[in-house]
């Protein structure tokens, strides 16, 4: 197997050819970072990934979080990278999961993966990661069709395992967005963010009620039952025709 130099790999991670970007470049760069092969070049790798977040090319933007996540796994603890990625994540408008020409893009999923690593590494607090995820959930953009909801829910569970009290911020932003939506004239079809919120909360609820894991490692979430109850109340509020919580959910608008 030929080892490519770092410059080639960083450029290839922005390639529009999915067999390049999501093929050999992805595999070799991740292996090189995690093995320590590129340990002396962490600053260069980080700077390249951050620069890609403002690229005009969507595939470059959406693969940058993966590079930053690998750096965190290899020991990088740069707070500035978190802040740059948070700013991008909460404003990115192209959230397609998959494109027939470009292949996997997955902005929402890749960003969530990074945030899970950032909170585990102590780069960011659980509460601020949960707030970031909530902002993305209620963003007025495209519906998520490629299991982004599960990746966001997974990152939220990781953050809750570090800071269970952060659920008030996470769910509070959703409550505020729903209240604003309910006050407005109801459209014939709900906006796509309603779908994103519901599927993410449903995935989080199941995980909280069962055994959440990070990869294959069990996660302990203090007050998981109480948090699950709060999530269930929101789900019941959004689909009162489907369920009531055991504590009798408040009535709400049917979406």
CSV table of C-alpha atoms in Angstrom, one decimal:
chain,number,residue,atom,x,y,z
A,1,UNK,CA,0.0,0.0,0.0
A,2,UNK,CA,1.4,3.4,-1.0
A,3,UNK,CA,1.4,6.0,1.8
A,4,UNK,CA,0.5,9.5,0.5
A,5,UNK,CA,2.1,12.6,1.9
A,6,UNK,CA,0.1,14.7,4.3
A,7,UNK,CA,-0.5,17.6,1.8
A,8,UNK,CA,-2.0,15.1,-0.7
A,9,UNK,CA,-4.3,13.6,1.9
A,10,UNK,CA,-5.5,17.0,3.2
A,11,UNK,CA,-6.3,18.0,-0.4
A,12,UNK,CA,-8.0,14.7,-1.1
A,13,UNK,CA,-10.3,15.1,1.9
A,14,UNK,CA,-12.0,17.9,-0.1
A,15,UNK,CA,-12.2,16.0,-3.4
A,16,UNK,CA,-15.5,15.9,-5.2
A,17,UNK,CA,-14.8,12.3,-6.1
A,18,UNK,CA,-16.2,10.2,-3.3
A,19,UNK,CA,-13.9,7.3,-4.1
A,20,UNK,CA,-11.0,9.6,-3.3
A,21,UNK,CA,-12.4,11.6,-0.4
A,22,UNK,CA,-14.4,8.9,1.3
A,23,UNK,CA,-12.1,6.1,0.1
A,24,UNK,CA,-8.4,6.1,0.4
A,25,UNK,CA,-8.0,9.7,1.8
A,26,UNK,CA,-10.5,9.1,4.6
A,27,UNK,CA,-8.9,5.7,5.5
A,28,UNK,CA,-5.3,6.8,5.3
A,29,UNK,CA,-5.6,10.2,7.0
A,30,UNK,CA,-7.6,8.7,9.9
A,31,UNK,CA,-5.0,6.0,10.3
A,32,UNK,CA,-2.1,8.4,10.1
A,33,UNK,CA,-3.6,10.7,12.7
A,34,UNK,CA,-4.6,8.0,15.1
A,35,UNK,CA,-1.4,6.0,14.8
A,36,UNK,CA,0.7,9.1,15.5
A,37,UNK,CA,2.3,9.1,12.1
A,38,UNK,CA,1.2,12.8,11.7
A,39,UNK,CA,1.6,13.8,15.4
A,40,UNK,CA,4.2,16.5,14.5
A,41,UNK,CA,1.8,18.0,12.0
A,42,UNK,CA,-1.3,18.4,14.2
A,43,UNK,CA,-1.3,22.2,13.9
A,44,UNK,CA,-1.2,22.0,10.1
A,45,UNK,CA,-3.9,19.4,10.0
A,46,UNK,CA,-6.1,21.4,12.3
A,47,UNK,CA,-5.6,24.6,10.4
A,48,UNK,CA,-6.4,22.9,7.1
A,49,UNK,CA,-9.7,21.4,8.5
A,50,UNK,CA,-10.8,24.7,10.0
A,51,UNK,CA,-10.0,26.5,6.7
A,52,UNK,CA,-12.2,23.9,4.9
A,53,UNK,CA,-15.2,24.9,7.0
A,54,UNK,CA,-15.5,28.0,5.0
A,55,UNK,CA,-14.9,26.3,1.6
A,56,UNK,CA,-17.4,27.0,-1.2
A,57,UNK,CA,-17.5,23.3,-1.8
A,58,UNK,CA,-19.9,21.4,0.4
A,59,UNK,CA,-17.9,18.1,0.5
A,60,UNK,CA,-14.9,20.0,1.9
A,61,UNK,CA,-16.9,21.6,4.7
A,62,UNK,CA,-18.7,18.4,5.7
A,63,UNK,CA,-15.6,16.2,6.0
A,64,UNK,CA,-13.6,18.7,8.0
A,65,UNK,CA,-15.3,17.7,11.3
A,66,UNK,CA,-14.1,14.1,10.8
A,67,UNK,CA,-10.5,15.3,10.6
A,68,UNK,CA,-11.0,17.4,13.8
A,69,UNK,CA,-12.6,14.5,15.6
A,70,UNK,CA,-9.6,12.3,14.7
A,71,UNK,CA,-7.3,14.9,16.1
A,72,UNK,CA,-9.2,14.9,19.4
A,73,UNK,CA,-9.0,11.1,19.6
A,74,UNK,CA,-5.3,11.5,19.1
A,75,UNK,CA,-5.0,13.9,22.0
A,76,UNK,CA,-5.5,17.4,20.5
A,77,UNK,CA,-7.4,19.7,22.9
A,78,UNK,CA,-7.7,22.9,20.9
A,79,UNK,CA,-10.7,24.9,22.1
A,80,UNK,CA,-10.5,27.2,19.1
A,81,UNK,CA,-11.3,24.3,16.8
A,82,UNK,CA,-14.5,23.6,18.8
A,83,UNK,CA,-15.6,27.2,18.6
A,84,UNK,CA,-15.0,27.4,14.8
A,85,UNK,CA,-16.8,24.1,14.2
A,86,UNK,CA,-19.7,25.2,16.4
A,87,UNK,CA,-20.1,28.4,14.4
A,88,UNK,CA,-20.2,26.4,11.2
A,89,UNK,CA,-22.5,23.7,12.5
A,90,UNK,CA,-25.2,26.0,13.6
A,91,UNK,CA,-25.3,27.9,10.3
A,92,UNK,CA,-24.5,25.3,7.6
A,93,UNK,CA,-27.4,25.3,5.0
A,94,UNK,CA,-26.5,22.2,3.0
A,95,UNK,CA,-27.4,19.3,5.2
A,96,UNK,CA,-27.9,16.6,2.5
A,97,UNK,CA,-26.8,13.2,3.8
A,98,UNK,CA,-26.0,11.7,0.4
A,99,UNK,CA,-25.6,13.1,-3.1
A,100,UNK,CA,-25.6,10.9,-6.2
A,101,UNK,CA,-22.5,12.6,-7.6
A,102,UNK,CA,-20.6,13.6,-4.4
A,103,UNK,CA,-21.4,10.6,-2.3
A,104,UNK,CA,-21.7,11.0,1.5
A,105,UNK,CA,-21.8,14.5,2.8
A,106,UNK,CA,-23.4,14.2,6.2
A,107,UNK,CA,-22.8,17.6,7.7
A,108,UNK,CA,-25.1,17.0,10.6
A,109,UNK,CA,-23.8,13.5,11.4
A,110,UNK,CA,-20.1,14.4,11.1
A,111,UNK,CA,-20.5,17.5,13.2
A,112,UNK,CA,-22.3,15.5,15.9
A,113,UNK,CA,-19.5,12.9,15.9
A,114,UNK,CA,-17.0,15.7,16.6
A,115,UNK,CA,-19.1,17.1,19.4
A,116,UNK,CA,-19.3,13.8,21.1
A,117,UNK,CA,-15.5,13.5,21.1
A,118,UNK,CA,-15.1,17.1,22.2
A,119,UNK,CA,-17.3,16.6,25.3
A,120,UNK,CA,-15.6,13.3,26.2
A,121,UNK,CA,-12.2,15.0,25.9
A,122,UNK,CA,-13.2,17.9,28.1
A,123,UNK,CA,-12.8,20.5,25.3
A,124,UNK,CA,-16.4,21.5,25.8
A,125,UNK,CA,-19.0,21.2,28.5
A,126,UNK,CA,-22.0,18.9,28.1
A,127,UNK,CA,-24.4,21.8,28.4
A,128,UNK,CA,-22.8,23.8,25.6
A,129,UNK,CA,-22.7,20.8,23.3
A,130,UNK,CA,-26.4,20.1,24.0
A,131,UNK,CA,-27.2,23.7,23.3
A,132,UNK,CA,-25.3,23.5,20.0
A,133,UNK,CA,-27.2,20.3,19.0
A,134,UNK,CA,-30.5,21.9,19.9
A,135,UNK,CA,-29.8,24.9,17.6
A,136,UNK,CA,-29.1,22.5,14.8
A,137,UNK,CA,-32.2,20.5,15.5
A,138,UNK,CA,-34.5,23.5,15.2
A,139,UNK,CA,-32.7,25.1,12.3
A,140,UNK,CA,-35.1,25.8,9.5
A,141,UNK,CA,-33.5,23.7,6.8
A,142,UNK,CA,-33.7,20.3,5.1
A,143,UNK,CA,-35.2,17.1,6.6
A,144,UNK,CA,-32.7,14.5,7.7
A,145,UNK,CA,-33.0,11.3,5.8
A,146,UNK,CA,-29.8,9.4,6.5
A,147,UNK,CA,-29.9,8.6,10.2
A,148,UNK,CA,-28.5,12.0,11.1
A,149,UNK,CA,-31.1,12.0,13.9
A,150,UNK,CA,-29.4,9.0,15.5
A,151,UNK,CA,-26.0,10.6,15.3
A,152,UNK,CA,-27.3,13.8,16.9
A,153,UNK,CA,-29.1,11.8,19.6
A,154,UNK,CA,-25.9,9.8,20.2
A,155,UNK,CA,-23.9,13.0,20.7
A,156,UNK,CA,-26.6,14.3,23.0
A,157,UNK,CA,-26.5,11.1,25.1
A,158,UNK,CA,-22.7,11.4,25.4
A,159,UNK,CA,-23.1,15.0,26.6
A,160,UNK,CA,-25.9,14.0,29.0
A,161,UNK,CA,-23.6,11.4,30.5
A,162,UNK,CA,-21.2,14.2,31.4
A,163,UNK,CA,-23.7,16.8,32.3
A,164,UNK,CA,-27.2,15.4,32.9
A,165,UNK,CA,-28.4,18.9,34.0
A,166,UNK,CA,-27.7,20.1,30.5
A,167,UNK,CA,-31.0,18.5,29.4
A,168,UNK,CA,-32.8,21.7,30.5
A,169,UNK,CA,-30.9,23.8,27.9
A,170,UNK,CA,-31.2,21.1,25.2
A,171,UNK,CA,-35.0,20.6,25.6
A,172,UNK,CA,-35.6,24.2,26.5
A,173,UNK,CA,-34.5,25.4,23.1
A,174,UNK,CA,-36.8,22.8,21.5
A,175,UNK,CA,-39.7,24.0,23.7
A,176,UNK,CA,-39.1,27.6,22.7
A,177,UNK,CA,-39.1,26.7,19.0
A,178,UNK,CA,-42.3,24.7,19.3
A,179,UNK,CA,-44.0,27.4,21.2
A,180,UNK,CA,-43.1,30.0,18.5
A,181,UNK,CA,-44.3,27.6,15.9
A,182,UNK,CA,-47.6,26.9,17.7
A,183,UNK,CA,-48.3,30.6,18.0
A,184,UNK,CA,-47.9,31.2,14.2
A,185,UNK,CA,-50.5,30.4,11.5
A,186,UNK,CA,-50.2,26.7,10.8
A,187,UNK,CA,-48.9,25.8,7.4
A,188,UNK,CA,-50.4,23.0,5.3
A,189,UNK,CA,-47.3,21.0,5.8
A,190,UNK,CA,-45.0,21.2,8.9
A,191,UNK,CA,-41.5,22.6,8.3
A,192,UNK,CA,-38.7,20.0,8.0
A,193,UNK,CA,-37.2,20.9,11.4
A,194,UNK,CA,-40.2,19.4,13.1
A,195,UNK,CA,-39.3,16.1,11.5
A,196,UNK,CA,-35.7,16.5,12.7
A,197,UNK,CA,-36.7,17.3,16.2
A,198,UNK,CA,-39.2,14.5,16.5
A,199,UNK,CA,-36.9,11.8,15.1
A,200,UNK,CA,-34.0,12.9,17.2
A,201,UNK,CA,-36.0,13.0,20.4
A,202,UNK,CA,-37.5,9.6,19.7
A,203,UNK,CA,-34.1,8.1,19.2
A,204,UNK,CA,-32.8,9.7,22.4
A,205,UNK,CA,-35.8,8.5,24.3
A,206,UNK,CA,-35.3,4.9,23.3
A,207,UNK,CA,-31.6,5.1,24.2
A,208,UNK,CA,-32.4,6.6,27.6
A,209,UNK,CA,-34.9,3.9,28.4
A,210,UNK,CA,-32.6,1.1,27.3
A,211,UNK,CA,-28.8,0.9,27.6
A,212,UNK,CA,-27.2,3.8,25.7
A,213,UNK,CA,-23.7,3.0,24.3
A,214,UNK,CA,-20.8,5.0,22.8
A,215,UNK,CA,-19.6,2.6,20.2
A,216,UNK,CA,-19.7,-0.6,22.2
A,217,UNK,CA,-19.1,1.0,25.6
A,218,UNK,CA,-22.1,1.4,27.9
A,219,UNK,CA,-22.9,5.0,28.9
A,220,UNK,CA,-24.3,5.9,32.3
A,221,UNK,CA,-26.6,8.9,32.3
A,222,UNK,CA,-27.6,10.0,35.8
A,223,UNK,CA,-31.3,10.8,36.1
A,224,UNK,CA,-31.9,9.0,32.8
A,225,UNK,CA,-35.4,8.1,33.7
A,226,UNK,CA,-36.3,11.7,34.5
A,227,UNK,CA,-34.7,13.0,31.4
A,228,UNK,CA,-36.6,10.4,29.3
A,229,UNK,CA,-39.8,11.5,30.9
A,230,UNK,CA,-39.1,15.1,29.8
A,231,UNK,CA,-38.4,13.9,26.3
A,232,UNK,CA,-41.6,11.9,26.3
A,233,UNK,CA,-43.6,14.9,27.2
A,234,UNK,CA,-42.3,16.7,24.2
A,235,UNK,CA,-43.0,13.8,21.9
A,236,UNK,CA,-46.5,13.6,23.3
A,237,UNK,CA,-46.9,17.3,22.7
A,238,UNK,CA,-46.0,16.9,19.1
A,239,UNK,CA,-48.1,13.8,18.4
A,240,UNK,CA,-51.0,13.9,21.0
A,241,UNK,CA,-52.9,11.6,18.6
A,242,UNK,CA,-50.2,8.9,19.1
A,243,UNK,CA,-49.3,8.8,22.7
A,244,UNK,CA,-49.7,10.1,26.2
A,245,UNK,CA,-47.0,10.0,28.9
A,246,UNK,CA,-47.7,8.0,32.0
A,247,UNK,CA,-48.0,11.4,33.7
A,248,UNK,CA,-50.6,12.5,31.2
A,249,UNK,CA,-49.1,14.9,28.6
A,250,UNK,CA,-50.3,18.4,28.1
A,251,UNK,CA,-52.3,18.9,25.0
A,252,UNK,CA,-50.5,20.4,22.0
A,253,UNK,CA,-50.6,21.1,18.3
A,254,UNK,CA,-50.6,18.0,16.1
A,255,UNK,CA,-47.8,18.2,13.6
